Tab-separated table of C-alpha atoms in Angstrom:
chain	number	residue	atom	x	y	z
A	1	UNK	CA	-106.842	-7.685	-233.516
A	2	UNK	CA	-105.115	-4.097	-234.046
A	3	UNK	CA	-102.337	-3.173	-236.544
A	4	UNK	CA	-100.387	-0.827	-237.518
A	5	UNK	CA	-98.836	-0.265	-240.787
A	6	UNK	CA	-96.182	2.623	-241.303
A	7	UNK	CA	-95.237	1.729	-244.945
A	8	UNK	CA	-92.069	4.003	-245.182
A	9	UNK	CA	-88.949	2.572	-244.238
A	10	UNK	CA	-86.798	5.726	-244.669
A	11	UNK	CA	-87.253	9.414	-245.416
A	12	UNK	CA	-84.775	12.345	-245.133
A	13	UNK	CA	-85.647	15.976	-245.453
A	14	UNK	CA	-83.911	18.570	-245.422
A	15	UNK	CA	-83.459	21.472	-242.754
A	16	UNK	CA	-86.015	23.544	-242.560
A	17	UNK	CA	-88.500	21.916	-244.668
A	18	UNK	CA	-91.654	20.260	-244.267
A	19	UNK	CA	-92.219	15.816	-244.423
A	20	UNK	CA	-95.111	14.189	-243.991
A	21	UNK	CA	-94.530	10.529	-242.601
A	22	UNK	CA	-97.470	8.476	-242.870
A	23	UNK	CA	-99.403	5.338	-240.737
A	24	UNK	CA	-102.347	3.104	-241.318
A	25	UNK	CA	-104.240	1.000	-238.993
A	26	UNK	CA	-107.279	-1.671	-238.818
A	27	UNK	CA	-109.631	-1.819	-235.570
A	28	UNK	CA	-113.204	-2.233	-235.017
A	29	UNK	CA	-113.144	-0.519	-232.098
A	30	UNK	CA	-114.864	3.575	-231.960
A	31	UNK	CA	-112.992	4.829	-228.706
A	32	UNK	CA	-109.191	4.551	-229.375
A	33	UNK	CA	-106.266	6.818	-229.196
A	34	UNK	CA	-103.251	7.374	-231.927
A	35	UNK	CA	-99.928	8.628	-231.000
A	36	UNK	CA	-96.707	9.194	-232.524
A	37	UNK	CA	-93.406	8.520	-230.616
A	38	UNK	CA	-89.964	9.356	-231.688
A	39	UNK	CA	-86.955	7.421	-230.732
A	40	UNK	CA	-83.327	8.833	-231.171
A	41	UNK	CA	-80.250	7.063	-231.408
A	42	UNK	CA	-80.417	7.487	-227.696
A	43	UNK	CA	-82.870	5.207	-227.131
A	44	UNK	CA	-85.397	7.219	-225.243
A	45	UNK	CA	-88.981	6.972	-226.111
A	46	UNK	CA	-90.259	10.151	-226.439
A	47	UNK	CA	-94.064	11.386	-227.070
A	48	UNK	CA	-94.742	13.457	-229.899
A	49	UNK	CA	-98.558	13.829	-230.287
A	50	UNK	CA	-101.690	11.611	-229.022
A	51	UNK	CA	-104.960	12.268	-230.784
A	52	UNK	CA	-108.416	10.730	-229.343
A	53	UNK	CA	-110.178	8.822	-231.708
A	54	UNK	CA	-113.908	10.535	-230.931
A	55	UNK	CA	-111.984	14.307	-231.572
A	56	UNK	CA	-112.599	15.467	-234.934
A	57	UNK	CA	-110.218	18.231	-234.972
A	58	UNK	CA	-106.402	17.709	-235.847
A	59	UNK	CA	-104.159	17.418	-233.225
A	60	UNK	CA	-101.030	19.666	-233.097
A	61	UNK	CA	-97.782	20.501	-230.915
A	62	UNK	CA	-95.510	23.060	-232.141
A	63	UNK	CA	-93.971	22.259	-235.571
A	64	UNK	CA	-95.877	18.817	-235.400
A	65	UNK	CA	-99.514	18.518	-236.505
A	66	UNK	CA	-101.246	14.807	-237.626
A	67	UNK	CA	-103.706	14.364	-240.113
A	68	UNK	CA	-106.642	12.157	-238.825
A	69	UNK	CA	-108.547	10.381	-241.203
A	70	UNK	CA	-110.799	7.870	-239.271
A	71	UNK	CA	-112.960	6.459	-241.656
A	72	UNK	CA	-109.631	5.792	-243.919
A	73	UNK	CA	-108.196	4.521	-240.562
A	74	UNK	CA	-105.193	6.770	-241.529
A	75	UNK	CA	-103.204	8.859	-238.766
A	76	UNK	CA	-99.801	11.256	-240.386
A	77	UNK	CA	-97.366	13.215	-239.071
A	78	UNK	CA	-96.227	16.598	-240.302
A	79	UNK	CA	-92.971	17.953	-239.535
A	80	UNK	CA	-92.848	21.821	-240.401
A	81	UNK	CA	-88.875	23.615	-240.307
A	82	UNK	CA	-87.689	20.321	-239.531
A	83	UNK	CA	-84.486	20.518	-237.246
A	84	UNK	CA	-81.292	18.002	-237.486
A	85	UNK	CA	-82.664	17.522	-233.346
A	86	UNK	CA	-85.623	15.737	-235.437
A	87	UNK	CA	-83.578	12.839	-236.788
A	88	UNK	CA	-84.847	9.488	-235.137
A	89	UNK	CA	-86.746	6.465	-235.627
A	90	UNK	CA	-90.950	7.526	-235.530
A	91	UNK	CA	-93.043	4.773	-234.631
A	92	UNK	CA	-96.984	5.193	-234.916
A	93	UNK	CA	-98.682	3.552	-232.137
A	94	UNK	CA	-102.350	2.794	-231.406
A	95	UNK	CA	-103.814	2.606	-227.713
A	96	UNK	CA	-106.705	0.716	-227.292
A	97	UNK	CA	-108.413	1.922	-223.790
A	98	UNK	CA	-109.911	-1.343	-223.070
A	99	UNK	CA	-106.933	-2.856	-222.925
A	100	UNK	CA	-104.361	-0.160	-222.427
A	101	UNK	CA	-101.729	-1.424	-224.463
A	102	UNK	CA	-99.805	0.179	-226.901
A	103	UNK	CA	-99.382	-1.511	-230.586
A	104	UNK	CA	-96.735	-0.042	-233.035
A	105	UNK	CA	-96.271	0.312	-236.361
A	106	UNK	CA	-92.429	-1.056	-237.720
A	107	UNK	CA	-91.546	2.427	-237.782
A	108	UNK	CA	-89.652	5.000	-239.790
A	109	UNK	CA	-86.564	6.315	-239.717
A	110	UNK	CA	-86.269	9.976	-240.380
A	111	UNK	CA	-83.092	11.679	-241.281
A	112	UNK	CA	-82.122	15.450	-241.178
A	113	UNK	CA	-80.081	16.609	-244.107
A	114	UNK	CA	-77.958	20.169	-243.215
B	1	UNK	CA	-90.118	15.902	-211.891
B	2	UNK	CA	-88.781	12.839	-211.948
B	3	UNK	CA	-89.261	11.187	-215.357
B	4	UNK	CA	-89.365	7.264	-215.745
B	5	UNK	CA	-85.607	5.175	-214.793
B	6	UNK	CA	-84.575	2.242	-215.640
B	7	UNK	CA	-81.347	0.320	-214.335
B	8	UNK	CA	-79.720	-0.954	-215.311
B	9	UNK	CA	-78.818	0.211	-218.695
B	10	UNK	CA	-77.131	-2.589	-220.123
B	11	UNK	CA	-76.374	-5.766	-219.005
B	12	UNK	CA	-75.134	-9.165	-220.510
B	13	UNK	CA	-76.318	-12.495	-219.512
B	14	UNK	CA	-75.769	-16.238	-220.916
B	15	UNK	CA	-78.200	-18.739	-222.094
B	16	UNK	CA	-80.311	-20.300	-219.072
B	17	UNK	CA	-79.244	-17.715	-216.702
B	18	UNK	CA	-82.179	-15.788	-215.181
B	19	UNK	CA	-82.354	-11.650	-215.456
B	20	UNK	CA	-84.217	-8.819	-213.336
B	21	UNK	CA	-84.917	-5.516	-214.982
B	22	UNK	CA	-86.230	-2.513	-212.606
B	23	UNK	CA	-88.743	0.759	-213.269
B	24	UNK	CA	-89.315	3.690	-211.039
B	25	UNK	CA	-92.728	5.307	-212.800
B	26	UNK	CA	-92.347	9.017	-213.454
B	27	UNK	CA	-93.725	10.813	-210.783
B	28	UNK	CA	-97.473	10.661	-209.398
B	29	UNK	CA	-97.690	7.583	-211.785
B	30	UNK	CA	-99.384	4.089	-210.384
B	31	UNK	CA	-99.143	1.749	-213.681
B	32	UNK	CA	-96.525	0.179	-215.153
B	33	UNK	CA	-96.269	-1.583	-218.754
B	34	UNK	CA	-93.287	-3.153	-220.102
B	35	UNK	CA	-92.529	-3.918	-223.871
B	36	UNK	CA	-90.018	-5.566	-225.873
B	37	UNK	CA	-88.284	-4.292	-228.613
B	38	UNK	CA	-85.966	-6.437	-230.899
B	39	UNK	CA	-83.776	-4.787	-232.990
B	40	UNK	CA	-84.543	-2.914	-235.987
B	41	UNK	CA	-88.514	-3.566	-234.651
B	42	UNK	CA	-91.362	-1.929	-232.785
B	43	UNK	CA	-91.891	-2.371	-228.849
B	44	UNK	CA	-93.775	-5.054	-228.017
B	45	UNK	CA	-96.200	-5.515	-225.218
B	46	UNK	CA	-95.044	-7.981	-222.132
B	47	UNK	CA	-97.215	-6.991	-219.267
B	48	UNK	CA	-98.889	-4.071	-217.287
B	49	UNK	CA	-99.120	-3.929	-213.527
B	50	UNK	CA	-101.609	-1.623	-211.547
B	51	UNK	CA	-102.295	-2.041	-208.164
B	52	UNK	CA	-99.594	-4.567	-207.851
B	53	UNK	CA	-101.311	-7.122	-209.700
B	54	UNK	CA	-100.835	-8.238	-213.643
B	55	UNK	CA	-103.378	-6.025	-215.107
B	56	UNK	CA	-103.032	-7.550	-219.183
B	57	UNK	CA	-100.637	-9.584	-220.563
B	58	UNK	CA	-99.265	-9.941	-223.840
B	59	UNK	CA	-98.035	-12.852	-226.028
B	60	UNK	CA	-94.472	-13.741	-223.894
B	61	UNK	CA	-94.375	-17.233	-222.339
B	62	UNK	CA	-94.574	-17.896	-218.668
B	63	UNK	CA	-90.474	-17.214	-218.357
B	64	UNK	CA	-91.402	-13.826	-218.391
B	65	UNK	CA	-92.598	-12.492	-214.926
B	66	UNK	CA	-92.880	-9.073	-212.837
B	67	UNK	CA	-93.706	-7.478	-209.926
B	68	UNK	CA	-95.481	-4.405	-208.719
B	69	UNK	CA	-93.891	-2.939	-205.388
B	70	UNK	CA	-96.499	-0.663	-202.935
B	71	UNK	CA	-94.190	2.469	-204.367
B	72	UNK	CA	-95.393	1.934	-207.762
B	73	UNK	CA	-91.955	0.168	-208.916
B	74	UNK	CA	-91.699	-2.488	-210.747
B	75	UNK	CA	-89.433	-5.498	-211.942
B	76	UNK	CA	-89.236	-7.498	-214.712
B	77	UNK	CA	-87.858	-11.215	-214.703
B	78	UNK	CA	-86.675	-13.541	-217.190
B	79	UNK	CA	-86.128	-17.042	-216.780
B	80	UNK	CA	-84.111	-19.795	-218.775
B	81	UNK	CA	-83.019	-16.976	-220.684
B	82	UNK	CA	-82.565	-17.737	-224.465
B	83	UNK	CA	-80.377	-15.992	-227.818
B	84	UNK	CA	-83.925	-14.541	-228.684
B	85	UNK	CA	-84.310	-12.773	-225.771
B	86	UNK	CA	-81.753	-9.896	-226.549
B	87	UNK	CA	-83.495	-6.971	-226.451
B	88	UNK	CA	-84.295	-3.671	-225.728
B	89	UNK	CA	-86.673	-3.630	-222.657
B	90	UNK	CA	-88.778	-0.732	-221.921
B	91	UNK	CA	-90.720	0.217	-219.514
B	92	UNK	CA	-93.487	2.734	-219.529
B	93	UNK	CA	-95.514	4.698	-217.158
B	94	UNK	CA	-99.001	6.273	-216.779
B	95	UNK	CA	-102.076	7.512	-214.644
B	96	UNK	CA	-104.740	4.776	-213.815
B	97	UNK	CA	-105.300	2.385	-216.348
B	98	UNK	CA	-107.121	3.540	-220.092
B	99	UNK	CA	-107.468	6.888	-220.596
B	100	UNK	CA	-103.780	8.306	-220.215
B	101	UNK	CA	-100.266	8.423	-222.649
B	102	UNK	CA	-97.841	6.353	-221.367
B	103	UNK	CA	-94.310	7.742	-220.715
B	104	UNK	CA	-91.106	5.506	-221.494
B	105	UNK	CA	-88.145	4.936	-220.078
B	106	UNK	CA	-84.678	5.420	-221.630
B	107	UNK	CA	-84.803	1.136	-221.869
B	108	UNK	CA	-82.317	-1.594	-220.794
B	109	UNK	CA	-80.565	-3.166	-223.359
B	110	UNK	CA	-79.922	-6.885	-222.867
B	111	UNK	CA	-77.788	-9.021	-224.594
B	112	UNK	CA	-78.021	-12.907	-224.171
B	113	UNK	CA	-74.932	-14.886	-225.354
């Protein structure tokens, strides 16, 4: 069976500067994709970044860029010039195509100093 | 483009009564998954319907049930409901089954007194 670990309860930054949350998971599977959601106090799921498992290179989407290390089964995020719109709960998630289901990490909450 | 809705968005229910949670997919999507997510946790998986049949299924007892309609829509049922069952329920879309991201919903919250 999957998991996923995100081993960081709580991390603030502050505006304008760069964090690094981080994720672990365990699968025997090759094919697989990670993303990272973000979930404000809205409520709103919203997709941050999806990397495929068989791509070597880094994924990245504006001021957010992962670090895939798939030997280490380790997948983190990167938040450049963070923003206070960048406060939310991140959850890491991993998407097994066989199945099609997404498992998530416990997720951490990310807060946005001025 | 129409993203993913949900209604309603909160809704209160008593032990034993029986719920019904709806999903419009986003536009030009065909599957449906729905997930769980208790408070202070990470969605969990309930169900996926493509093709208006249960696709996978996660680890929720048979109280749990849904539907696919022929417009992609979907419902979510809950019977006997119990004080565990307050939740977040969300409901995500995607493109086929496998290869695509799935797209959430802004959720349901239900609380069960």
């Amino acid at each position: 069976a999957q998991t996923v670990t995100q081993s960081q309860p709580e991390m603030s930054v502050q505006e304008a500067e760069t964090v690094t949350l981080s994720c672990t998971y365990d699968t025997s599977e090759n094919n697989y994709y990670l993303f990272w959601y973000k979930q404000p106090p809205s409520r709103q799921m919203i997709l941050v970044i999806r990397q495929e498992a068989y791509k070597q290179q880094n994924a990245t989407e504006n001021r957010f860029s992962v670090n895939f290390q798939k030997a280490a089964k380790s997948f983190s995020l990167k938040i450049s010039d963070s923003q206070l719109g960048d406060t939310a709960m991140y959850f890491c998630a991993f998407h097994n195509p066989n199945t099609d289901k997404l498992i998530f990490g416990t997720g951490t909450r990310l807060q946005v100093f001025p | 483009d129409a993203g993913v809705t949900q209604s309603p968005t909160h809704l209160i229910k008593t032990r034993g009564q029986q719920v019904t949670l709806r999903c419009s997919p986003k536009s030009g999507h065909d599957t449906v998954s729905w997930y769980q997510q208790a408070l202070g946790q990470g969605p969990q998986f309930i169900f996926q319907y493509y093709e208006e049949e249960e696709r996978q299924r996660g680890n929720f007892p048979d109280r749990f049930s849904g539907h696919q309609f022929p417009n992609y829509s979907s419902e979510l049922n809950v019977n006997a409901l119990l004080l565990g069952d307050s939740a977040l329920y969300l409901c995500a879309s995607s493109l086929g089954v496998g290869q695509e991201t799935q797209y959430f919903g802004p959720g349901t919250r239900l609380l069960v007194l």
